[in-house]
Every structure is written in structure tokens, then in C-alpha cells.
Tab-separated table of C-alpha atoms and ligand atoms in Angstrom:
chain	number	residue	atom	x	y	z
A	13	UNK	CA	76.055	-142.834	-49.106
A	14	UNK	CA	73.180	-140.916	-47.443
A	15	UNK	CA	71.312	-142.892	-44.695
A	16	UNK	CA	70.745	-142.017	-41.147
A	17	UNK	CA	72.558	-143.819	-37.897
A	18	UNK	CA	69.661	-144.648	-35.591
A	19	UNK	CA	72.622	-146.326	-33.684
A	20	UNK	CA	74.087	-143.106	-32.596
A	21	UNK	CA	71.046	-142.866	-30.119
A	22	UNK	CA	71.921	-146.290	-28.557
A	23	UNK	CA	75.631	-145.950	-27.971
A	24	UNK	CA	75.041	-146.456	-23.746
A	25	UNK	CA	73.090	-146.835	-21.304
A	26	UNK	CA	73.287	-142.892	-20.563
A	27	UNK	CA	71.429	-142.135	-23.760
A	28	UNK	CA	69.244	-145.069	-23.797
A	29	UNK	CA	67.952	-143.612	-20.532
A	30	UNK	CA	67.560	-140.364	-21.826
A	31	UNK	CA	65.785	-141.261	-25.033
A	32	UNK	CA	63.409	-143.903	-23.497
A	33	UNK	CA	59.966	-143.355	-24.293
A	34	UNK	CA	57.978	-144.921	-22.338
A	35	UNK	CA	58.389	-146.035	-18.306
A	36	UNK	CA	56.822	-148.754	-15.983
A	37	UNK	CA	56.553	-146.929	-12.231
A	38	UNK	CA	55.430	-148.627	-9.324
A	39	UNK	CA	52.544	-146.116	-9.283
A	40	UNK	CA	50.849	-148.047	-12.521
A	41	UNK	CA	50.095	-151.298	-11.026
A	42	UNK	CA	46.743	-152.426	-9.432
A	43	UNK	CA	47.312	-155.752	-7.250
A	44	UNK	CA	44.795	-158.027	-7.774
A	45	UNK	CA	43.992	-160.037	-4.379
A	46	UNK	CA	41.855	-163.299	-3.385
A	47	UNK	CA	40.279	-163.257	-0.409
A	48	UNK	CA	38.546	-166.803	1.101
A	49	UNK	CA	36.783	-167.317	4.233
A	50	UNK	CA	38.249	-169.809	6.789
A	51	UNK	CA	41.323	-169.080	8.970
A	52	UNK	CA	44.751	-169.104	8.608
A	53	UNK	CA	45.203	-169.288	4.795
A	54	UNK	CA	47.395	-168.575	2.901
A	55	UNK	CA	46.862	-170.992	-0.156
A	56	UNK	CA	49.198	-170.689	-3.203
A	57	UNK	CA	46.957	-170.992	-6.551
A	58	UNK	CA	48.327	-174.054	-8.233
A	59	UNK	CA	48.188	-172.483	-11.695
A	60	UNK	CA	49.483	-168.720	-10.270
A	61	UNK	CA	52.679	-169.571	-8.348
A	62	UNK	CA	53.440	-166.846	-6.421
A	63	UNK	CA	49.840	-165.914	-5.952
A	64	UNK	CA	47.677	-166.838	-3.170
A	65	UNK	CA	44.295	-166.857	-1.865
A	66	UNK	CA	44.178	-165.625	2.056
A	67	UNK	CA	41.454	-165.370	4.752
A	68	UNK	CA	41.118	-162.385	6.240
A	69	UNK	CA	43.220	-163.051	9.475
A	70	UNK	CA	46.209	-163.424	6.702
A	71	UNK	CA	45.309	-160.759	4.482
A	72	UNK	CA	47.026	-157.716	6.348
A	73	UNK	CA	50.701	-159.653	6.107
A	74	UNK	CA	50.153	-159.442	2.530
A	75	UNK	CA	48.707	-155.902	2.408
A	76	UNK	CA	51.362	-154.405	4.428
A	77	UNK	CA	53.890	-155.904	1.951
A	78	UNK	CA	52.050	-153.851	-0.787
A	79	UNK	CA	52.046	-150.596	1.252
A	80	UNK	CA	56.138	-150.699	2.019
A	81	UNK	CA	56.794	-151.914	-1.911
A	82	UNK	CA	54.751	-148.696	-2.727
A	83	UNK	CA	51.935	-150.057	-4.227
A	84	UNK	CA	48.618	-147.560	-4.380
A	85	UNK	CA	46.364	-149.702	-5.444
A	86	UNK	CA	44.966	-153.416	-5.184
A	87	UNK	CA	41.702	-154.442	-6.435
A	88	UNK	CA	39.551	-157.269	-4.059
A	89	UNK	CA	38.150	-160.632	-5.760
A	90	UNK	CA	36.057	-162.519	-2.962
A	91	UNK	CA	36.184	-166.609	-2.999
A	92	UNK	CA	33.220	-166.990	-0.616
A	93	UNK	CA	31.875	-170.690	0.421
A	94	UNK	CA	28.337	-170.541	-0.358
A	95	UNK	CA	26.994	-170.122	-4.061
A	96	UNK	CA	23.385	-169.437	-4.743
A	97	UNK	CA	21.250	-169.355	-8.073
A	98	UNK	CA	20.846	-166.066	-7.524
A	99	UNK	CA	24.739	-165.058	-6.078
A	100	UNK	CA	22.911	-163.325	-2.571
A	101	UNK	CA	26.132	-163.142	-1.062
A	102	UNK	CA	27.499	-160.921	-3.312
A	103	UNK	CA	25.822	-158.108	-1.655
A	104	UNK	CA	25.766	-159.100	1.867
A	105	UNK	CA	27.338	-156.811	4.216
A	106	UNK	CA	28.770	-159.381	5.767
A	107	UNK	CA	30.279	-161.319	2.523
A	108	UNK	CA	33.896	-161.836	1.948
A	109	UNK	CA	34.639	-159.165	-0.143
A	110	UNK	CA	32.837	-156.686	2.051
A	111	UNK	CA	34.288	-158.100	5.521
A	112	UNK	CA	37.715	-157.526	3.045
A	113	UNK	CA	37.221	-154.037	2.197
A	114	UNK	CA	36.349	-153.445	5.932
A	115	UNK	CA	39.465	-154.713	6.875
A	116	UNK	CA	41.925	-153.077	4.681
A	117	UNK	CA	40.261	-149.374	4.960
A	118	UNK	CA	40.528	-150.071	8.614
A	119	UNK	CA	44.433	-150.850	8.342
A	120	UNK	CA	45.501	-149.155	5.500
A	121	UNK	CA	43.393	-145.845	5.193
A	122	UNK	CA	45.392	-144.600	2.378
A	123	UNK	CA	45.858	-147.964	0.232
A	124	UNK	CA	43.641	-147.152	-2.966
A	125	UNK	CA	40.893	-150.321	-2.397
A	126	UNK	CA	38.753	-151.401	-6.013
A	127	UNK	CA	35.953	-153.698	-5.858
A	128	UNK	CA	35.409	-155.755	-8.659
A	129	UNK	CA	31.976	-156.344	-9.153
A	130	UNK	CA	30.212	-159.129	-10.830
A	131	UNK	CA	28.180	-162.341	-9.829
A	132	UNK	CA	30.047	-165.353	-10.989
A	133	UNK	CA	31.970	-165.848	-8.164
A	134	UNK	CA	28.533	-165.868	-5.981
A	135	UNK	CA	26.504	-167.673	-8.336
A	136	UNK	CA	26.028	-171.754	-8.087
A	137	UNK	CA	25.921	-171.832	-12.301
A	138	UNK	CA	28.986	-169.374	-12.437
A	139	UNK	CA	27.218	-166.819	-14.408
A	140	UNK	CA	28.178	-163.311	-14.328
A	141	UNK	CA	24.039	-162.326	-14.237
A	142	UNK	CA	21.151	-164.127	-13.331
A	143	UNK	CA	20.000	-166.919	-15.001
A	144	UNK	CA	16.529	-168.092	-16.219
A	145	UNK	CA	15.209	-170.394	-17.943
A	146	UNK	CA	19.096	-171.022	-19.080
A	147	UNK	CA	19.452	-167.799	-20.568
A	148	UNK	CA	21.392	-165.106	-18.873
A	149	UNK	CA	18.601	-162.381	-18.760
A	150	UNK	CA	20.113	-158.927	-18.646
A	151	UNK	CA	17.761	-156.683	-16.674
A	152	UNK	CA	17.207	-158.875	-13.793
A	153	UNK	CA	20.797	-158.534	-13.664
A	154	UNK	CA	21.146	-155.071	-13.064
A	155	UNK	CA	19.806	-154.833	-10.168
A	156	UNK	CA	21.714	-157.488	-8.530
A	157	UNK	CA	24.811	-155.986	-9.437
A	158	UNK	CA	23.970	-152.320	-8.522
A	159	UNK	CA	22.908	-153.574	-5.044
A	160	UNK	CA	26.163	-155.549	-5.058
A	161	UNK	CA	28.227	-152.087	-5.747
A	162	UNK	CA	26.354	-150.017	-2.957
A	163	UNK	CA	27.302	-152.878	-0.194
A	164	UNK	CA	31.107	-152.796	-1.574
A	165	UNK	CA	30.848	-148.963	-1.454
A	166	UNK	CA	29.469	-148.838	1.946
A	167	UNK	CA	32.217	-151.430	3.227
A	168	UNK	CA	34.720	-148.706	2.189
A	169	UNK	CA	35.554	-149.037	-1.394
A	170	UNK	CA	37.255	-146.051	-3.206
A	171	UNK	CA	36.197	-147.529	-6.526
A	172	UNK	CA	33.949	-150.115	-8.343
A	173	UNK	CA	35.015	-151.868	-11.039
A	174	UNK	CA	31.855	-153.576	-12.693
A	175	UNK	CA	33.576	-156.700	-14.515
A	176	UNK	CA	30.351	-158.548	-15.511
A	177	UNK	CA	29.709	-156.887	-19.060
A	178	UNK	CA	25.480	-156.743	-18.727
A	179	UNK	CA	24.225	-154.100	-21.022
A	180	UNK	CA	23.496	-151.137	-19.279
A	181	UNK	CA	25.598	-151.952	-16.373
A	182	UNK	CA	27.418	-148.631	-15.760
A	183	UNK	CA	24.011	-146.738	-15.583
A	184	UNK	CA	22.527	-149.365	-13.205
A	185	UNK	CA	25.983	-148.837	-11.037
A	186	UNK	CA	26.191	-145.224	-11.538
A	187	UNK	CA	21.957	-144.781	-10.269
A	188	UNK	CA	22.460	-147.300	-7.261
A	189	UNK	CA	25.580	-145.417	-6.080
A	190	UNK	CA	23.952	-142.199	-6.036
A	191	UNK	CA	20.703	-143.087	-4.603
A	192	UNK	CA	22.914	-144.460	-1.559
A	193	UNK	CA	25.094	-141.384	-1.568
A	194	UNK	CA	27.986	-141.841	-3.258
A	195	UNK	CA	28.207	-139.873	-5.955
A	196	UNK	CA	31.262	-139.326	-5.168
A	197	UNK	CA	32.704	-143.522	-5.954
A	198	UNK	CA	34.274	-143.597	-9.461
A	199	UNK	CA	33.333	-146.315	-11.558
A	200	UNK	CA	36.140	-148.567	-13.607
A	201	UNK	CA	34.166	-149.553	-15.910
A	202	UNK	CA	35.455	-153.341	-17.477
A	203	UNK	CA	34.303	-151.280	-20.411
A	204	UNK	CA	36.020	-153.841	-23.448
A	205	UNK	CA	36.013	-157.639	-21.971
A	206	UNK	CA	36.221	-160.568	-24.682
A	207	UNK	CA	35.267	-164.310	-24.042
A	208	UNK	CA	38.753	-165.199	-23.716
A	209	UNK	CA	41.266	-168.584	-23.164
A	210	UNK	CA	43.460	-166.410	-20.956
A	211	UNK	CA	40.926	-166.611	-18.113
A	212	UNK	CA	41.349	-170.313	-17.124
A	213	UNK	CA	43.925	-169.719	-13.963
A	214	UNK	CA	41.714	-166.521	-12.433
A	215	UNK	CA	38.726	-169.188	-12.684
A	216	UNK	CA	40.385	-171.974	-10.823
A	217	UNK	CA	41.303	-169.510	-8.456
A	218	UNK	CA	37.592	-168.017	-7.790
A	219	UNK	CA	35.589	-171.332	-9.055
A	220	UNK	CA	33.739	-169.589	-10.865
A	221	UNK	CA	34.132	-171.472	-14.352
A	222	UNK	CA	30.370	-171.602	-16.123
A	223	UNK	CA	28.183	-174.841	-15.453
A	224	UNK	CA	26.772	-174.907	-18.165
A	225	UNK	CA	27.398	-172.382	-21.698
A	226	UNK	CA	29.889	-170.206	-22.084
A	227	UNK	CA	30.441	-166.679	-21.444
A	228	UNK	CA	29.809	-165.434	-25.114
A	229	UNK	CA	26.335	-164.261	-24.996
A	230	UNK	CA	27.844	-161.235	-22.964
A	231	UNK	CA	31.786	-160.971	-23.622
A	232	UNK	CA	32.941	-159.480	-26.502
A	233	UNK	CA	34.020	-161.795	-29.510
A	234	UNK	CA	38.030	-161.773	-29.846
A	235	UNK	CA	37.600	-160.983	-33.392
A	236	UNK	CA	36.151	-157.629	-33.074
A	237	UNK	CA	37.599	-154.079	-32.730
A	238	UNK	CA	35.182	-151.448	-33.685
A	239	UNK	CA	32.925	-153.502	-32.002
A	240	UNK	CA	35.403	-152.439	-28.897
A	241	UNK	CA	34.630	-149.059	-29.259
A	242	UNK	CA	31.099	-148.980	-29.049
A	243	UNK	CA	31.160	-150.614	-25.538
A	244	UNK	CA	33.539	-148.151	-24.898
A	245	UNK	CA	31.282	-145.305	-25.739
A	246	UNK	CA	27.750	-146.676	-24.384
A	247	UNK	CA	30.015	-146.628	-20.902
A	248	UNK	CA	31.163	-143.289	-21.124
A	249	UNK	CA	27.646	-142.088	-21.927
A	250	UNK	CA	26.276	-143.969	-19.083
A	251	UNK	CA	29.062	-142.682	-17.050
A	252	UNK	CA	32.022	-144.651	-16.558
A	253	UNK	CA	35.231	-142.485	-15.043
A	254	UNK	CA	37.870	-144.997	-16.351
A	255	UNK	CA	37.927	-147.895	-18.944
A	256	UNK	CA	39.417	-151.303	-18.998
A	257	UNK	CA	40.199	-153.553	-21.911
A	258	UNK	CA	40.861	-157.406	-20.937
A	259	UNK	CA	42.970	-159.321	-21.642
A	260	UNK	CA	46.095	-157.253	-22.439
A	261	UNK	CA	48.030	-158.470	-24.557
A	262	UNK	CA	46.242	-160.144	-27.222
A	263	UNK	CA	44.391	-156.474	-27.645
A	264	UNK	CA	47.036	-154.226	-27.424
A	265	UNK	CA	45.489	-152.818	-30.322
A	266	UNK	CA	42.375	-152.164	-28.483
A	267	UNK	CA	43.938	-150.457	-25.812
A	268	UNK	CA	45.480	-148.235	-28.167
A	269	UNK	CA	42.458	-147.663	-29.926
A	270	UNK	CA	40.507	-147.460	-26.943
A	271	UNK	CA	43.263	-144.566	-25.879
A	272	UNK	CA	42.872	-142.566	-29.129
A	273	UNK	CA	39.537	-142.538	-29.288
A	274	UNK	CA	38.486	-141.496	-25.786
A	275	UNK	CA	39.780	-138.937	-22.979
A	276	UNK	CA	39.043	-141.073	-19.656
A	277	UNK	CA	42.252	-143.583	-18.322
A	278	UNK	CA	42.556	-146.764	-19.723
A	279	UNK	CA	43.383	-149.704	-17.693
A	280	UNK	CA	45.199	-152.908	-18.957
A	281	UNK	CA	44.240	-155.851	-17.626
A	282	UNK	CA	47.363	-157.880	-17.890
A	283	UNK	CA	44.967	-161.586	-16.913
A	284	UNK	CA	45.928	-164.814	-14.992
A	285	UNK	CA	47.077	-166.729	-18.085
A	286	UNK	CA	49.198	-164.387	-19.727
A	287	UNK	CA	50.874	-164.086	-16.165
A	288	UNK	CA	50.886	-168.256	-15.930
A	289	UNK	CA	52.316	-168.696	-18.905
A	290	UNK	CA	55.292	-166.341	-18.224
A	291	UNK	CA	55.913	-168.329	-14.861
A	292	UNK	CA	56.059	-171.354	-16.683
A	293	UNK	CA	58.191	-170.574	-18.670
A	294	UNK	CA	60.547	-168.864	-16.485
A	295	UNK	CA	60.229	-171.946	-14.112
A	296	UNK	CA	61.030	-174.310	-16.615
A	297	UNK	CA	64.251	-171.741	-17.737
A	298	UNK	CA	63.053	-171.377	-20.833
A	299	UNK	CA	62.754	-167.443	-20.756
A	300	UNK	CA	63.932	-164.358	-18.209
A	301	UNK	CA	61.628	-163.547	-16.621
A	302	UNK	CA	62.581	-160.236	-15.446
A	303	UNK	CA	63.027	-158.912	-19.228
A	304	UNK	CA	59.667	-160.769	-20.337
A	305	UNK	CA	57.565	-159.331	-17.490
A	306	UNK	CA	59.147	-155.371	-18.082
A	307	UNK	CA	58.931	-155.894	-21.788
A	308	UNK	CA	55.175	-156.827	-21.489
A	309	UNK	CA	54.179	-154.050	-19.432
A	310	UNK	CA	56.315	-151.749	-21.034
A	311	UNK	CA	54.136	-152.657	-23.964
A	312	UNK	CA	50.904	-151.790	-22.450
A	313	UNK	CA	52.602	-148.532	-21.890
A	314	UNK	CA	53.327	-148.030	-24.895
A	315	UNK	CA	50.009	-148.777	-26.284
A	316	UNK	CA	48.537	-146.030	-24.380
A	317	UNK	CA	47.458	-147.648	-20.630
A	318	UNK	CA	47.936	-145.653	-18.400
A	319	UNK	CA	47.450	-148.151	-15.547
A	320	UNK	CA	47.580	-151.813	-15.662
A	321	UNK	CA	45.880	-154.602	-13.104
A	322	UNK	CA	48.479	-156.902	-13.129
A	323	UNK	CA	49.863	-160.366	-11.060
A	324	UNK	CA	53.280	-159.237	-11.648
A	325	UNK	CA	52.770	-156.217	-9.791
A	326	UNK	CA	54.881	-157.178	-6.293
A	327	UNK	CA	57.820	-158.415	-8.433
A	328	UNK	CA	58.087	-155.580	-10.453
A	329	UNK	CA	57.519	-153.038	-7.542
A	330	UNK	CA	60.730	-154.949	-5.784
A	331	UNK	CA	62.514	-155.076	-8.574
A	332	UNK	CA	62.150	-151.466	-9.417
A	333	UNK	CA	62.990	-151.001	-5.337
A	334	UNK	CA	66.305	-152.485	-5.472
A	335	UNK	CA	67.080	-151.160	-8.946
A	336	UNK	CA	67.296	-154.144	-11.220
A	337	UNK	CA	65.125	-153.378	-13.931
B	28	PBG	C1	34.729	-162.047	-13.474
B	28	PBG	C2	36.132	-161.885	-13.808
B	28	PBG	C3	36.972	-162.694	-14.596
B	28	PBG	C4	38.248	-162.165	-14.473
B	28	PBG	C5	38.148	-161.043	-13.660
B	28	PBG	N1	36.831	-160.877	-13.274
B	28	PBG	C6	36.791	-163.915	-15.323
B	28	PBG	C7	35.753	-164.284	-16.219
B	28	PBG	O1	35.110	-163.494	-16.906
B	28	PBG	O2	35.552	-165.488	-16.233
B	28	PBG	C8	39.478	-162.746	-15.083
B	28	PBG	C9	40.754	-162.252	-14.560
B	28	PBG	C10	41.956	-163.025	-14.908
B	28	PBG	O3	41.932	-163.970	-15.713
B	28	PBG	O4	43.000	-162.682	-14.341
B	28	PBG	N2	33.789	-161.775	-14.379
């Protein structure tokens, strides 16, 4: 009988090695990190364990963790204490995230520091624009968030990753940077973002849940994929340098699509509930952790990321340190 033995390639470890396809390095991961005002916190988000928000006096502890597991790259979410209609203090130089950014270029001048930019974690409705008449008007919008990405650039950031998913929001980005100089600041464009159920840890963690609506006027609908790839392209032509897709790992088709289609790095954002229900479940015993968390990034590997923002990131990086995975 004529058939071929796959199983010949899977005999030991040795060859399983060799013939792997795809790899999860410690040089993949962006750490995503909450920063609150106030001293001496270090607060463990209830729905996140192992994940914590931390005022600034608290925040280089954590950071130099990152550095010595050889982690490149974390990306800064602000928590700050006063909310506005309008979200002014996500552009003061003095905000949280700015005061953040400061901080950890001071410290750790060659830790790879992303903004994220967007206004819901500023604004009192917990809209990612500006609101008017109950609408979320688009225009108005982009101004508020280009002047947000200048004061993050000119606090130190190395990139700006616009999360907030206004039309025209790269260009807007892209113009303010350059006006103030810094043509040089690579935008991450949160180029593919759908109005998702895996989002209800991150906003706990930030308040930042809506007050009123949804988020659907502006995120993408979970049932559309070519729809995915027109975002992607109005970003590239308005001059995005990388692209995310969020969540992971209900769109792992999008991120391979995303990857086929287009030449610029795709990021996987691997989001707070896909992370809290894997702790769950590994608190409660019910699966292994380890093997669930290197499985799921192995798959955003595999569909063609070539970075991924992830809570997991720490874990993995010490795992990978001591060898275990
Ligand atoms: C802000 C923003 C959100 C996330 C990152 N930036 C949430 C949202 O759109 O409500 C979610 C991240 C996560 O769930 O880990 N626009």
C-alpha cells in the first residue's frame, strides 16, 4: 500500500525542532502597561491577574523587570483622574501618559516606548472622539487626536499607535507629527479594530467603558473581512508604517489576510479577554496554561504577525529564559 508517513518527521524532539515552522521569540512581544496617577500603586486588575496598574513612582520596578527578561518593547495606556467632555488631558504635557513616557525614556533609553493614542480613556462619555449632539462627529476628532500624538511624541515616544479608528486618522497623525518635527515617529496604525466582547477587562482597567452607545458607529463589524482590507489600505495610503488587527484570535483570518495582501508588519493584538479567559481557566485547573498561552501565540505566528501586543508577554519571556517552553 502506497501512502506517505508524515510520522517519520515527528519521531523526537530533535526533528520536531528542526522541522518547526514557525517560532515565538522574546523579541515579538509588545507589553502593554497601565499607568495611574497617585503614589505608591501597584494595583492588580481584578479581571487581569497578574496585571497591574502602577503610578509612576512604581512604574520603573516593573520596567526594569521588562528590560532584564529582554523585552524591546511596551506600549503606555494612561488611567488619568480627571475626564472631560472633550478628553483635554489627553494632550497635556503634563498628563499621565506623557509624565510616563518621560519617565521611562529617562530610565530606559533603549526600551522601544509606543503610545497608544485615542480619547476614551480622557473623555467623561468614554468615547474614542468627540461627541456632539450624541453623535461621535469625526472631524472634530482629528484634531484632538493629532494634538494628542505630538504631546506623546514630544514626551519621548518612539512610536504612536492611533487606536481610536476615526476616519482619516492616520493622515491627521501623520500631518500633526510633521508639522511638529517628527517626521521621523512611525505610526502603528490600529489599522483593523472590530466592536468586540473581548474588550471588557482592558475597559475595567482604563474606565473607559461608553456612557452611553456603543462603539459600533466607528469599529469594524465582527462579521466583515474584505471590509478589513479596505481600512487596511485607506491607512497605508494615508501613511501608516505598521498595521494592527484587534482582537487576535477571533480574526486570525484577518491577520493573515491582512499579511498577504500588504507589505508593512502586522501586529496582533492578542486583547484583555482572550488573556482573562486563559487565566481563568488555568486558575481554576481546567487547562495548562503554559501550552495554551505558546499555542495561541504560536498561532498568530503562524497566521502571518509578525509582532504581537500581548498580556502574556512577561510569562512567556521567563519562560523562554529558563527554557521551559
Ligand atoms: C482604546 C482601546 C481599547 C483597547 C485598546 N485601546 C478598547 C476599546 O476600544 O474599548 C482594548 C485592549 C484590550 O482589550 O486589551 N480605544
Amino acid at each position: 500500500m502506497q501512502f506517505h508517513r508524515h510520522r517519520r518527521l515527528r519521531r523526537n524532539q530533535a526533528i520536531r525542532n528542526m522541522v518547526k515552522e514557525n517560532h515565538i521569540r522574546v523579541e515579538d512581544f509588545i507589553y502593554p502597561i497601565f499607568v495611574v496617577e497617585g503614589e505608591n500603586k501597584k494595583e492588580e486588575i481584578s479581571s487581569m491577574p497578574g496585571v497591574y496598574h502602577f503610578s509612576l513612582d512604581r512604574l520603573n520596578e516593573e520596567v526594569d523587570e521588562l528590560v532584564s527578561l529582554g523585552i524591546l518593547s511596551i506600549m503606555i495606556f494612561g488611567v488619568p483622574h480627571d475626564k472631560d467632555e472633550c478628553g483635554s488631558s489627553a494632550d497635556d504635557a503634563h498628563g499621565i501618559v506623557q509624565k510616563a513616557i518621560r519617565q521611562v525614556k529617562e530610565n530606559f533609553p533603549d526600551l522601544y516606548v509606543m503610545a497608544d493614542t485615542c480619547l476614551c480613556q480622557y473623555t467623561s462619555h468614554g468615547h474614542c472622539g468627540v461627541v456632539e449632539n450624541g453623535e461621535i462627529v469625526n472631524d472634530a476628532s482629528l484634531e484632538r487626536l493629532a494634538a494628542t500624538a505630538v504631546s506623546q511624541a514630544k514626551a519621548g515616544a518612539d512610536m504612536i499607535a492611533p487606536s481610536n479608528m476615526m476616519d482619516g486618522f492616520v493622515a491627521a497623525i501623520r500631518k500633526g507629527l510633521d508639522e511638529a518635527g517628527f517626521e521621523d515617529v512611525p505610526i502603528l496604525s490600529y489599522a483593523v479594530k472590530y466592536a468586540s466582547g473581548f474588550y471588557g477587562p482592558f475597559r475595567d482597567a482604563v474606565h473607559s467603558a461608553p456612557q452611553f452607545g456603543d462603539r459600533r458607529t466607528y469599529q469594524m463589524d465582527p462579521a466583515n473581512a474584505r471590509e478589513a482590507l479596505r481600512e487596511a489600505a485607506s491607512d497605508i495610503a494615508e501613511g501608516a508604517d505598521m498595521l494592527m488587527v484587534k482582537p487576535g484570535l477571533a480574526y486570525l483570518d484577518i491577520i493573515h489576510r491582512v499579511h498577504q495582501e500588504f507589505h508593512l508588519p502586522v501586529v496582533a493584538y492578542n486583547v484583555s479577554g482572550e488573556y482573562a479567559m486563559v487565566k481563568a481557566a488555568a486558575i481554576n485547573g481546567w487547562i495548562d496554561e503554559k501550552k495554551v498561552v505558546v499555542e495561541t501565540l504560536t498561532s498568530f505566528k503562524r497566521a502571518g504577525a509578525e509582532l504581537i501586543l500581548t498580556y502574556h508577554a512577561k510569562d512567556v519571556a521567563k519562560w523562554l529564559k529558563e527554557g521551559s517552553i
